[in-house]
Tab-separated table of C-alpha atoms in Angstrom:
chain	number	residue	atom	x	y	z
D	1370	MET	CA	82.039	-48.419	-55.264
D	1371	LEU	CA	79.470	-49.309	-52.498
D	1372	VAL	CA	79.193	-45.480	-51.593
D	1373	ASP	CA	78.085	-44.512	-54.796
D	1374	ARG	CA	75.315	-47.208	-55.233
D	1375	VAL	CA	73.941	-46.072	-51.976
D	1376	ARG	CA	73.877	-42.341	-53.112
D	1377	MET	CA	72.018	-43.466	-56.347
D	1378	PHE	CA	69.588	-45.442	-54.229
D	1379	ILE	CA	68.651	-42.340	-52.115
D	1380	LEU	CA	68.441	-40.011	-55.099
D	1381	SER	CA	66.027	-42.378	-56.757
D	1382	LEU	CA	63.340	-42.447	-53.843
D	1383	PRO	CA	60.247	-40.334	-54.359
D	1384	LEU	CA	60.223	-36.782	-52.811
D	1385	MET	CA	57.204	-37.508	-50.425
D	1386	PHE	CA	59.214	-40.442	-48.948
D	1387	LEU	CA	62.259	-38.121	-48.266
D	1388	LEU	CA	59.936	-35.734	-46.515
D	1389	LEU	CA	58.479	-38.097	-44.212
D	1390	LEU	CA	62.169	-39.450	-43.429
D	1391	ALA	CA	63.060	-35.905	-42.358
D	1392	GLY	CA	59.899	-35.664	-40.268
D	1393	CYS	CA	60.996	-38.863	-38.334
D	1394	GLY	CA	64.498	-37.576	-37.795
D	1395	GLY	CA	66.126	-36.796	-34.303
D	1396	GLY	CA	65.556	-33.672	-32.685
D	1397	GLY	CA	62.454	-31.453	-32.257
D	1398	GLY	CA	60.039	-33.415	-34.330
D	1399	ASP	CA	56.773	-31.709	-35.573
D	1400	PRO	CA	55.209	-29.202	-32.913
D	1401	GLY	CA	51.522	-29.868	-34.122
D	1402	THR	CA	48.747	-27.565	-34.087
D	1403	PRO	CA	49.378	-24.780	-31.808
D	1404	PRO	CA	46.818	-24.843	-28.431
D	1405	THR	CA	43.564	-22.450	-28.810
D	1406	ALA	CA	43.380	-19.440	-26.614
D	1407	PRO	CA	40.574	-19.418	-23.999
D	1408	PRO	CA	37.594	-17.199	-25.064
D	1409	ALA	CA	37.568	-13.940	-23.520
D	1410	ALA	CA	35.179	-13.668	-20.585
D	1411	ILE	CA	31.902	-11.481	-21.464
D	1412	THR	CA	30.489	-11.666	-18.025
D	1413	GLY	CA	31.274	-10.881	-14.487
D	1414	SER	CA	30.303	-11.264	-11.026
D	1415	LEU	CA	29.457	-9.333	-7.843
D	1416	GLN	CA	29.860	-10.554	-4.223
D	1417	VAL	CA	27.249	-8.901	-2.019
D	1418	SER	CA	28.308	-9.231	1.820
D	1419	ILE	CA	25.338	-8.480	4.207
D	1420	THR	CA	26.753	-8.358	7.641
D	1421	ALA	CA	25.930	-7.573	11.355
D	1422	LEU	CA	22.447	-8.862	11.442
D	1423	PRO	CA	21.578	-11.251	14.422
D	1424	ALA	CA	20.591	-14.877	13.398
D	1425	GLY	CA	17.229	-14.981	12.070
D	1426	VAL	CA	16.904	-11.397	10.805
D	1427	ASN	CA	16.968	-10.945	6.917
D	1428	GLY	CA	18.494	-8.021	5.266
D	1429	ALA	CA	16.648	-6.068	2.710
D	1430	VAL	CA	19.240	-5.112	-0.201
D	1431	ARG	CA	18.047	-4.845	-3.623
D	1432	VAL	CA	20.748	-5.081	-6.879
D	1433	THR	CA	19.914	-3.252	-9.888
D	1434	GLY	CA	21.935	-3.051	-13.285
D	1435	PRO	CA	22.234	-3.304	-17.100
D	1436	ASN	CA	19.620	-4.947	-18.958
D	1437	ASN	CA	16.895	-4.131	-16.426
D	1438	PHE	CA	18.621	-6.543	-13.800
D	1439	SER	CA	16.899	-6.571	-10.534
D	1440	GLN	CA	17.379	-8.987	-7.729
D	1441	ASP	CA	16.353	-8.832	-3.853
D	1442	LEU	CA	18.974	-10.304	-1.284
D	1443	THR	CA	18.243	-11.074	2.345
D	1444	SER	CA	21.717	-12.445	2.981
D	1445	THR	CA	25.155	-12.680	1.699
D	1446	GLN	CA	25.102	-13.918	-2.066
D	1447	LEU	CA	27.334	-14.077	-5.258
D	1448	LEU	CA	25.687	-13.047	-8.308
D	1449	ALA	CA	27.342	-14.433	-11.332
D	1450	ASN	CA	27.003	-14.126	-14.796
D	1451	LEU	CA	26.148	-10.297	-14.781
D	1452	ALA	CA	26.515	-8.007	-17.822
D	1453	PRO	CA	29.561	-5.605	-17.312
D	1454	GLY	CA	28.615	-2.081	-16.020
D	1455	SER	CA	27.555	-0.330	-13.300
D	1456	TYR	CA	25.281	-1.713	-10.626
D	1457	SER	CA	23.339	-0.157	-7.710
D	1458	VAL	CA	23.378	-1.810	-4.441
D	1459	ALA	CA	20.344	-0.197	-2.141
D	1460	ALA	CA	19.690	-1.502	1.426
D	1461	SER	CA	16.929	-0.707	3.395
D	1462	THR	CA	16.195	-0.448	6.917
D	1463	VAL	CA	14.907	-3.723	8.803
D	1464	THR	CA	12.867	-3.526	11.719
D	1465	LEU	CA	12.046	-6.606	13.874
D	1466	GLY	CA	10.453	-6.315	17.486
D	1467	ASN	CA	11.821	-3.272	19.316
D	1468	ALA	CA	14.971	-3.258	17.198
D	1469	THR	CA	15.616	-1.325	14.222
D	1470	TYR	CA	18.714	-2.270	11.973
D	1471	THR	CA	20.208	0.603	9.744
D	1472	PRO	CA	22.409	-0.310	6.722
D	1473	THR	CA	25.680	1.555	5.938
D	1474	PRO	CA	26.037	2.620	3.076
D	1475	ALA	CA	22.181	2.748	2.249
D	1476	THR	CA	23.132	2.999	-1.417
D	1477	GLN	CA	26.288	2.472	-3.261
D	1478	SER	CA	27.528	1.986	-6.844
D	1479	VAL	CA	29.588	-1.018	-7.954
D	1480	VAL	CA	31.210	-1.663	-11.379
D	1481	VAL	CA	31.219	-5.102	-12.552
D	1482	ALA	CA	33.993	-5.875	-15.340
D	1483	ALA	CA	34.024	-8.699	-17.568
D	1484	GLY	CA	35.955	-11.864	-16.282
D	1485	ALA	CA	36.318	-10.290	-12.784
D	1486	THR	CA	34.608	-10.440	-9.474
D	1487	ALA	CA	33.365	-6.914	-7.807
D	1488	THR	CA	32.568	-6.417	-4.008
D	1489	ALA	CA	30.003	-4.513	-2.200
D	1490	THR	CA	29.499	-4.812	1.557
D	1491	VAL	CA	26.257	-3.666	3.503
D	1492	ALA	CA	26.604	-3.302	7.250
D	1493	TYR	CA	23.671	-3.025	9.607
D	1494	ALA	CA	23.681	-1.592	12.774
D	1495	GLY	CA	21.088	-2.230	15.483
D	1496	ALA	CA	19.309	0.260	17.668
D	1497	ASN	CA	15.774	0.531	19.431
D	1498	LEU	CA	13.156	2.253	17.501
D	1499	SER	CA	10.759	4.010	19.570
D	1500	LEU	CA	7.479	6.479	18.402
D	1501	ALA	CA	6.017	9.275	20.023
D	1502	LEU	CA	2.721	11.182	19.598
D	1503	SER	CA	3.176	15.012	18.981
D	1504	ASP	CA	0.016	16.864	19.456
D	1505	ILE	CA	-0.448	19.405	16.734
D	1506	GLY	CA	-1.893	21.812	19.213
D	1507	PRO	CA	-5.736	22.750	19.364
D	1508	THR	CA	-8.817	20.704	20.241
D	1509	PHE	CA	-11.011	20.222	17.223
D	1510	THR	CA	-14.992	19.333	17.690
D	1511	SER	CA	-15.495	15.814	16.957
D	1512	PRO	CA	-12.630	15.308	14.124
D	1513	THR	CA	-13.099	12.206	12.030
D	1514	PHE	CA	-10.182	12.477	9.346
D	1515	VAL	CA	-6.980	14.666	8.189
D	1516	THR	CA	-5.597	14.955	4.870
D	1517	ALA	CA	-3.574	17.041	2.560
D	1518	PRO	CA	-2.752	17.379	-1.237
D	1519	ALA	CA	0.527	15.899	-1.993
D	1520	GLY	CA	3.499	18.573	-1.530
D	1521	ASP	CA	0.970	20.849	0.428
D	1522	ASP	CA	2.418	22.350	3.831
D	1523	ARG	CA	-1.167	22.646	4.862
D	1524	LEU	CA	-3.061	20.020	6.887
D	1525	PHE	CA	-6.858	19.945	6.765
D	1526	VAL	CA	-9.079	18.555	9.573
D	1527	VAL	CA	-12.541	17.114	8.785
D	1528	GLU	CA	-15.019	17.719	11.914
D	1529	ARG	CA	-18.109	15.566	12.204
D	1530	ARG	CA	-20.503	18.408	12.423
D	1531	GLY	CA	-19.700	19.345	8.782
D	1532	VAL	CA	-16.658	21.759	8.834
D	1533	ILE	CA	-13.429	21.413	7.385
D	1534	ARG	CA	-10.598	23.325	9.189
D	1535	VAL	CA	-7.292	24.466	8.013
D	1536	VAL	CA	-3.891	24.274	9.885
D	1537	ARG	CA	-1.012	25.914	8.666
D	1538	ASN	CA	2.282	26.572	10.443
D	1539	GLY	CA	0.824	24.968	13.938
D	1540	ALA	CA	-2.051	27.389	13.986
D	1541	VAL	CA	-5.669	26.783	12.953
D	1542	LEU	CA	-6.908	29.325	10.451
D	1543	ALA	CA	-9.634	31.450	11.619
D	1544	GLN	CA	-12.042	30.724	8.787
D	1545	ALA	CA	-13.228	27.325	7.827
D	1546	TRP	CA	-12.275	25.704	4.431
D	1547	LEU	CA	-15.600	24.560	4.081
D	1548	ASP	CA	-18.874	24.643	6.345
D	1549	ILE	CA	-21.776	22.176	5.433
D	1550	SER	CA	-22.993	21.426	8.615
D	1551	ALA	CA	-26.545	22.601	7.790
D	1552	ASN	CA	-26.593	19.625	5.256
D	1553	VAL	CA	-25.222	16.892	7.408
D	1554	PHE	CA	-26.872	14.382	9.795
D	1555	THR	CA	-24.832	13.556	12.751
D	1556	GLY	CA	-26.994	11.053	14.708
D	1557	GLY	CA	-25.375	7.548	15.410
D	1558	GLU	CA	-22.341	7.181	13.208
D	1559	GLY	CA	-23.335	9.724	10.815
D	1560	GLY	CA	-21.493	13.297	9.935
D	1561	LEU	CA	-18.998	14.595	7.672
D	1562	LEU	CA	-16.828	11.516	7.782
D	1563	SER	CA	-13.827	12.253	5.139
D	1564	MET	CA	-12.672	14.158	2.143
D	1565	ALA	CA	-10.289	13.454	-0.933
D	1566	PHE	CA	-8.181	15.869	-2.905
D	1567	ASP	CA	-8.560	15.463	-6.778
D	1568	PRO	CA	-5.150	13.979	-8.239
D	1569	ASN	CA	-4.877	17.297	-10.252
D	1570	PHE	CA	-6.199	19.281	-7.545
D	1571	ALA	CA	-3.133	21.925	-7.921
D	1572	SER	CA	-4.812	22.826	-11.285
D	1573	ASN	CA	-8.385	22.163	-10.827
D	1574	GLY	CA	-8.999	22.668	-7.152
D	1575	TYR	CA	-11.504	19.819	-6.877
D	1576	PHE	CA	-11.997	17.996	-3.625
D	1577	TYR	CA	-14.703	15.480	-2.461
D	1578	VAL	CA	-16.430	14.713	0.760
D	1579	TYR	CA	-18.058	11.797	2.206
D	1580	TYR	CA	-20.923	12.519	4.632
D	1581	THR	CA	-24.528	11.477	5.532
D	1582	ASP	CA	-27.216	14.291	4.907
D	1583	LEU	CA	-30.525	15.034	6.757
D	1584	ALA	CA	-32.113	11.912	5.470
D	1585	GLN	CA	-29.374	9.669	6.475
D	1586	ASN	CA	-28.381	9.125	2.656
D	1587	ILE	CA	-24.662	8.525	2.044
D	1588	VAL	CA	-23.453	11.448	0.033
D	1589	VAL	CA	-20.167	11.831	-1.960
D	1590	GLU	CA	-19.906	15.458	-3.428
D	1591	ARG	CA	-17.580	17.345	-5.015
D	1592	TYR	CA	-16.590	20.989	-4.260
D	1593	GLY	CA	-13.952	23.570	-5.847
D	1594	SER	CA	-11.579	26.132	-4.641
D	1595	SER	CA	-12.424	29.915	-4.312
D	1596	PRO	CA	-10.428	32.854	-5.357
D	1597	THR	CA	-9.942	33.424	-1.565
D	1598	PRO	CA	-6.934	31.623	-0.245
D	1599	ASN	CA	-7.638	28.894	2.101
D	1600	VAL	CA	-11.315	28.837	1.524
D	1601	ALA	CA	-13.341	26.592	-0.618
D	1602	ASP	CA	-16.509	27.624	-2.722
D	1603	PRO	CA	-19.700	26.358	-1.006
D	1604	THR	CA	-21.500	27.102	-3.719
D	1605	SER	CA	-19.869	24.689	-6.052
D	1606	ALA	CA	-21.318	21.475	-4.910
D	1607	LEU	CA	-21.541	18.890	-7.381
D	1608	THR	CA	-23.294	15.460	-6.106
D	1609	ILE	CA	-21.476	12.617	-7.260
D	1610	LEU	CA	-23.040	9.769	-5.347
D	1611	ARG	CA	-26.200	9.605	-3.152
D	1612	VAL	CA	-27.279	6.218	-1.589
D	1613	ALA	CA	-30.164	5.593	0.481
D	1614	HIS	CA	-29.584	4.393	3.939
D	1615	PRO	CA	-32.727	4.599	5.905
D	1616	GLN	CA	-33.273	1.944	8.370
D	1617	PHE	CA	-30.533	2.226	10.784
D	1618	ASN	CA	-28.001	5.073	11.885
D	1619	ASN	CA	-24.971	2.939	11.889
D	1620	HIS	CA	-22.584	1.280	9.172
D	1621	PHE	CA	-22.427	4.120	6.917
D	1622	GLY	CA	-18.871	3.444	5.930
D	1623	GLY	CA	-17.059	6.585	5.703
D	1624	LEU	CA	-13.970	7.016	3.319
D	1625	VAL	CA	-13.689	8.474	-0.299
D	1626	ALA	CA	-10.268	8.142	-1.829
D	1627	PHE	CA	-8.454	8.085	-5.167
D	1628	GLY	CA	-6.601	5.090	-6.199
D	1629	PRO	CA	-3.327	4.777	-8.080
D	1630	ASP	CA	-5.538	4.521	-11.163
D	1631	GLY	CA	-7.113	7.869	-10.689
D	1632	MET	CA	-10.260	6.679	-10.044
D	1633	LEU	CA	-12.761	7.589	-7.200
D	1634	TYR	CA	-13.508	4.896	-4.442
D	1635	ALA	CA	-16.208	4.857	-1.826
D	1636	GLY	CA	-16.431	2.467	0.852
D	1637	LEU	CA	-19.971	1.887	2.009
D	1638	GLY	CA	-21.224	0.049	5.133
D	1639	ASP	CA	-23.981	-2.699	4.868
D	1640	GLY	CA	-26.869	-0.513	5.930
D	1641	GLY	CA	-26.469	-1.153	9.687
D	1642	GLY	CA	-28.541	-3.530	12.299
D	1643	ALA	CA	-27.003	-6.551	13.638
D	1644	GLY	CA	-25.764	-9.456	11.082
D	1645	ASP	CA	-26.724	-7.530	7.789
D	1646	PRO	CA	-30.504	-8.106	8.130
D	1647	PHE	CA	-31.457	-7.085	4.707
D	1648	GLY	CA	-28.586	-9.048	2.933
D	1649	ASN	CA	-27.026	-5.757	1.467
D	1650	ALA	CA	-23.424	-6.997	1.799
D	1651	GLN	CA	-23.898	-10.048	-0.651
D	1652	ASN	CA	-26.483	-8.447	-2.826
D	1653	LEU	CA	-24.855	-7.139	-5.815
D	1654	ASN	CA	-28.012	-5.102	-6.939
D	1655	VAL	CA	-27.350	-2.851	-4.066
D	1656	LEU	CA	-24.244	-0.665	-3.326
D	1657	LEU	CA	-24.431	-1.181	0.383
D	1658	GLY	CA	-21.777	-3.120	1.949
D	1659	LYS	CA	-19.524	-2.525	-1.076
D	1660	LEU	CA	-16.527	-0.516	-2.316
D	1661	LEU	CA	-17.412	1.325	-5.183
D	1662	ARG	CA	-15.300	2.666	-8.326
D	1663	VAL	CA	-16.112	5.424	-10.576
D	1664	ASP	CA	-14.443	7.686	-12.884
D	1665	VAL	CA	-15.111	11.420	-12.115
D	1666	ARG	CA	-12.653	13.098	-14.400
D	1667	THR	CA	-15.546	14.488	-16.752
D	1668	ALA	CA	-18.200	14.820	-13.971
D	1669	THR	CA	-20.964	17.125	-14.777
D	1670	SER	CA	-24.267	17.707	-13.307
D	1671	GLY	CA	-26.052	15.661	-15.902
D	1672	GLN	CA	-23.451	12.728	-15.724
D	1673	PRO	CA	-21.701	13.096	-12.435
D	1674	TYR	CA	-19.653	9.859	-13.158
D	1675	THR	CA	-18.887	7.119	-15.727
D	1676	ILE	CA	-18.064	3.700	-15.034
D	1677	PRO	CA	-14.501	2.731	-15.681
D	1678	SER	CA	-14.331	-0.230	-18.532
D	1679	THR	CA	-12.633	-2.457	-16.098
D	1680	ASN	CA	-15.227	-2.629	-13.205
D	1681	PRO	CA	-16.320	-6.190	-13.027
D	1682	TYR	CA	-20.185	-5.976	-13.434
D	1683	LEU	CA	-20.159	-3.317	-16.032
D	1684	THR	CA	-22.474	-5.258	-18.334
D	1685	GLN	CA	-24.039	-8.012	-16.085
D	1686	ALA	CA	-27.487	-7.456	-15.604
D	1687	GLY	CA	-28.817	-7.430	-12.180
D	1688	ARG	CA	-25.605	-6.141	-10.844
D	1689	ARG	CA	-24.632	-2.555	-10.320
D	1690	PRO	CA	-21.732	-1.471	-12.302
D	1691	GLU	CA	-20.395	0.824	-9.841
D	1692	ILE	CA	-19.167	-1.931	-7.531
D	1693	TRP	CA	-15.497	-2.819	-7.339
D	1694	ALA	CA	-15.581	-5.191	-4.401
D	1695	ALA	CA	-18.310	-6.897	-2.171
D	1696	GLY	CA	-18.882	-8.492	1.072
D	1697	LEU	CA	-18.038	-5.669	3.376
D	1698	ARG	CA	-19.664	-4.871	6.906
D	1699	ASN	CA	-18.194	-1.508	7.617
D	1700	PRO	CA	-15.258	-0.398	5.768
D	1701	TRP	CA	-14.654	2.749	7.885
D	1702	ARG	CA	-11.007	3.082	6.606
D	1703	TYR	CA	-8.954	1.504	3.680
D	1704	ALA	CA	-6.007	2.509	2.194
D	1705	PHE	CA	-3.897	2.338	-1.294
D	1706	ASP	CA	-0.127	1.577	-1.168
D	1707	GLY	CA	1.134	1.729	-4.516
D	1708	GLU	CA	-0.558	-1.212	-6.252
D	1709	GLN	CA	-1.968	-2.731	-2.902
D	1710	LEU	CA	-5.206	-1.932	-1.422
D	1711	TYR	CA	-5.673	-2.571	2.391
D	1712	ILE	CA	-9.237	-2.573	3.818
D	1713	ALA	CA	-9.854	-2.423	7.473
D	1714	ASP	CA	-13.538	-3.809	7.914
D	1715	VAL	CA	-14.979	-3.679	11.291
D	1716	GLY	CA	-16.561	-6.737	12.868
D	1717	GLN	CA	-19.938	-7.909	14.291
D	1718	ALA	CA	-19.045	-9.171	17.789
D	1719	ALA	CA	-16.096	-11.308	17.509
D	1720	ARG	CA	-13.381	-10.465	14.986
D	1721	GLU	CA	-11.854	-7.673	13.210
D	1722	GLU	CA	-10.050	-7.952	9.888
D	1723	VAL	CA	-7.648	-6.562	7.440
D	1724	ASN	CA	-7.995	-7.380	3.860
D	1725	LEU	CA	-5.249	-7.048	1.353
D	1726	ALA	CA	-5.305	-7.508	-2.473
D	1727	SER	CA	-3.795	-6.084	-5.601
D	1728	SER	CA	-5.812	-2.456	-6.354
D	1729	SER	CA	-6.191	-4.305	-9.780
D	1730	GLN	CA	-8.091	-7.418	-8.612
D	1731	ALA	CA	-11.690	-6.746	-9.622
D	1732	GLY	CA	-14.850	-8.368	-8.151
D	1733	LEU	CA	-13.481	-9.803	-4.999
D	1734	ASN	CA	-15.839	-10.876	-2.265
D	1735	TYR	CA	-14.571	-10.274	1.345
D	1736	GLY	CA	-17.067	-12.655	2.699
D	1737	TRP	CA	-19.557	-10.750	5.131
D	1738	ASP	CA	-22.161	-11.779	6.098
D	1739	ILE	CA	-21.248	-15.453	5.357
D	1740	LEU	CA	-18.010	-14.829	7.117
D	1741	GLU	CA	-16.759	-12.713	10.163
D	1742	GLY	CA	-13.052	-12.564	9.533
D	1743	THR	CA	-12.088	-16.043	8.515
D	1744	ALA	CA	-14.630	-17.885	10.933
D	1745	CYS	CA	-18.234	-18.678	9.731
D	1746	TYR	CA	-20.830	-16.170	10.994
D	1747	GLU	CA	-23.468	-17.603	13.222
D	1748	ALA	CA	-22.863	-21.076	11.834
D	1749	SER	CA	-20.800	-24.441	12.608
D	1750	THR	CA	-20.013	-24.600	8.544
D	1751	CYS	CA	-20.339	-22.442	5.917
D	1752	ASP	CA	-19.271	-22.489	2.131
D	1753	ARG	CA	-16.041	-20.091	1.632
D	1754	SER	CA	-15.740	-21.306	-2.038
D	1755	GLY	CA	-15.017	-17.872	-4.224
D	1756	LEU	CA	-14.462	-15.619	-0.805
D	1757	THR	CA	-11.467	-13.692	-0.225
D	1758	LEU	CA	-10.100	-14.251	3.232
D	1759	PRO	CA	-8.297	-11.571	5.390
D	1760	VAL	CA	-4.671	-11.482	5.641
D	1761	PHE	CA	-5.055	-10.468	9.282
D	1762	GLU	CA	-7.239	-10.935	11.937
D	1763	TYR	CA	-7.782	-10.625	15.652
D	1764	GLU	CA	-10.445	-11.721	18.236
D	1765	HIS	CA	-12.241	-9.580	20.523
D	1766	GLY	CA	-11.286	-11.747	23.418
D	1767	ALA	CA	-13.031	-11.964	26.766
D	1768	ASN	CA	-14.512	-8.378	27.824
D	1769	ASP	CA	-13.067	-7.009	24.380
D	1770	VAL	CA	-9.467	-7.291	25.817
D	1771	ASN	CA	-8.015	-7.112	22.488
D	1772	GLY	CA	-10.457	-4.427	20.968
D	1773	CYS	CA	-13.993	-4.217	19.538
D	1774	SER	CA	-13.653	-1.913	16.557
D	1775	ILE	CA	-10.793	-1.860	14.129
D	1776	THR	CA	-9.422	1.647	12.891
D	1777	GLY	CA	-7.775	1.170	9.863
D	1778	GLY	CA	-4.649	3.403	8.848
D	1779	TYR	CA	-1.867	3.571	6.201
D	1780	VAL	CA	1.153	2.171	5.329
D	1781	TYR	CA	3.944	4.532	6.024
D	1782	ARG	CA	5.874	5.962	3.423
D	1783	GLY	CA	7.305	9.077	4.973
D	1784	THR	CA	10.705	10.238	4.831
D	1785	ALA	CA	10.858	11.555	8.540
D	1786	ILE	CA	11.142	7.735	9.778
D	1787	PRO	CA	12.422	5.640	6.924
D	1788	GLU	CA	12.778	2.702	9.257
D	1789	LEU	CA	9.116	2.363	9.219
D	1790	ALA	CA	8.653	2.254	5.464
D	1791	GLY	CA	6.103	-0.477	4.370
D	1792	ARG	CA	4.498	-0.943	7.974
D	1793	TYR	CA	0.701	-0.899	8.172
D	1794	PHE	CA	-0.620	1.101	11.030
D	1795	TYR	CA	-3.762	0.323	12.684
D	1796	SER	CA	-5.645	0.939	16.068
D	1797	ASP	CA	-8.862	-0.132	17.849
D	1798	TYR	CA	-11.377	2.306	19.045
D	1799	CYS	CA	-12.046	0.492	22.137
D	1800	ARG	CA	-8.246	0.226	23.256
D	1801	GLY	CA	-6.590	2.894	21.685
D	1802	TYR	CA	-3.260	1.302	20.856
D	1803	ILE	CA	-0.997	2.125	17.876
D	1804	LYS	CA	0.052	-1.087	16.356
D	1805	SER	CA	1.585	-2.010	12.777
D	1806	PHE	CA	2.822	-5.063	10.602
D	1807	PHE	CA	4.648	-5.567	7.775
D	1808	ALA	CA	2.730	-7.760	4.807
D	1809	SER	CA	5.208	-9.760	3.030
D	1810	GLY	CA	5.322	-12.915	0.632
D	1811	ALA	CA	5.803	-14.985	3.573
D	1812	GLY	CA	2.703	-13.588	5.089
D	1813	ILE	CA	2.125	-10.816	8.121
D	1814	VAL	CA	5.158	-10.381	10.165
D	1815	GLU	CA	6.901	-7.873	12.358
D	1816	GLN	CA	3.533	-7.294	14.514
D	1817	ARG	CA	4.347	-4.603	16.975
D	1818	ASP	CA	2.561	-2.803	19.403
D	1819	TRP	CA	4.247	0.656	19.797
D	1820	ASN	CA	3.173	1.025	23.408
D	1821	LEU	CA	1.884	4.759	22.687
D	1822	THR	CA	-0.657	6.180	25.247
D	1823	GLY	CA	-2.510	9.499	25.193
D	1824	ALA	CA	-4.432	9.225	22.294
D	1825	GLY	CA	-7.446	7.830	23.858
D	1826	GLN	CA	-10.082	6.494	21.197
D	1827	VAL	CA	-8.465	6.446	17.959
D	1828	VAL	CA	-11.106	7.587	15.143
D	1829	SER	CA	-8.782	7.668	12.160
D	1830	PHE	CA	-5.463	7.848	10.808
D	1831	GLY	CA	-4.319	10.572	8.115
D	1832	ARG	CA	-1.562	11.647	5.945
D	1833	ASP	CA	-0.209	15.112	5.025
D	1834	GLY	CA	1.223	16.388	2.123
D	1835	ALA	CA	4.768	14.731	3.000
D	1836	GLY	CA	3.213	11.205	3.616
D	1837	GLU	CA	3.728	11.573	7.307
D	1838	LEU	CA	1.028	9.683	9.571
D	1839	TYR	CA	-1.355	11.264	11.935
D	1840	VAL	CA	-3.712	10.081	14.652
D	1841	VAL	CA	-7.075	11.535	15.261
D	1842	SER	CA	-8.535	11.101	18.652
D	1843	ALA	CA	-12.089	11.023	19.800
D	1844	GLY	CA	-11.299	13.546	22.479
D	1845	GLY	CA	-10.726	16.237	19.881
D	1846	ARG	CA	-7.031	16.076	19.471
D	1847	VAL	CA	-4.677	15.401	16.404
D	1848	PHE	CA	-1.397	13.668	16.880
D	1849	LYS	CA	1.530	13.438	14.428
D	1850	LEU	CA	3.429	10.177	14.630
D	1851	VAL	CA	7.238	11.216	15.217
D	1852	ARG	CA	10.457	9.637	16.258
D	1853	GLY	CA	10.608	8.823	20.247
D	1854	SER	CA	13.339	10.059	22.256
D	1855	GLY	CA	15.071	6.555	22.528
D	1856	GLY	CA	14.815	6.012	18.920
């Protein structure tokens, strides 16, 4: 009877209550919400190990990959949160002091997978690098410059007297490329001082020369090639610039060159005399003491050049629109390296300097004759505001022990000695040494004297069609910079 009553009570309970009772019964119970799986990884990592460099020496490794990724490394580093894909690890040679450290491998490709860490190892090996001067053979008559069109196997040697010779396969061709000696003043520092090939020389045959004429004017002229191989057309002269320089026979400047923008540049001295007596370098209404920039792509006798729209004084009254930079004493040699411009400006009596700026920076004033290098010229104090100071300078020292007249060169970008990549080479006319430095974000580093003898007084540097460097001696010899027997 009691059993029947209990059974009836249970049957009368609500269904929900019965479900709750079942859930609270012994055994397994409610398992709850199943755990959520972690999201799948969408990025990976790359461990780059840079080994075998001594303490204090930084590697030079660049990692590039998907989504325009690019990062430079100087030591071992883990790169995280990388998009999956193939990454390139490119290592460059490092030079410090007398030692050169070569990476192995120089380039490698590494695949980064999502959720994983890939690895790449760059091992450096050290060796002493030495350089030598290889005499290209003949003695020239007062050479001032050597150059060649990109990719051309010839070497063009500029002689001060007004003649350009061609060297091919180690021999000087009998006939000159150009002879304008009848038009050239060679007194003092004058003469035929440089030449530059048009960026489109292969198709238009144009080249440009920089010389002083019989009235001591600074002249830039364009010439063309002729149907005769290895001979220019002497009747094709088109005067681009003629700048009066009557008072003194020094500080003519001397270099004509094309920049990476395709514009023609010319570096003019301040007019000569000690201390810029006419104040030309700071006078924006005269062209002396300036770096000029003009567009010669549509040159005609009626309009030999136009002014690029980005020149700084294009629309300013009382300022010459051809001027790109001012405050130069005697920029005998300057050099473009990609988007960088190096200007070696010859000093007065105490300091030599190298200026460095982006080639797109217009209107810079390098300070002469307010400054000589970083020092005030003939004054205890001076106003440096608005002036661009050199990145590198050296004092002459007692009896010109360090030199007296800088001969600017080039940044090495050849392929024969890859360890030299990025090093700027220069000399001094009074000392004849061959030195270099590396311009980095941290400043001027890796200064080195290469202990090369035999060049004598170095008049100029030059480059051939492959980007290899040459040294021009006042003694008439031209040398190629090559790897030494110990390097």
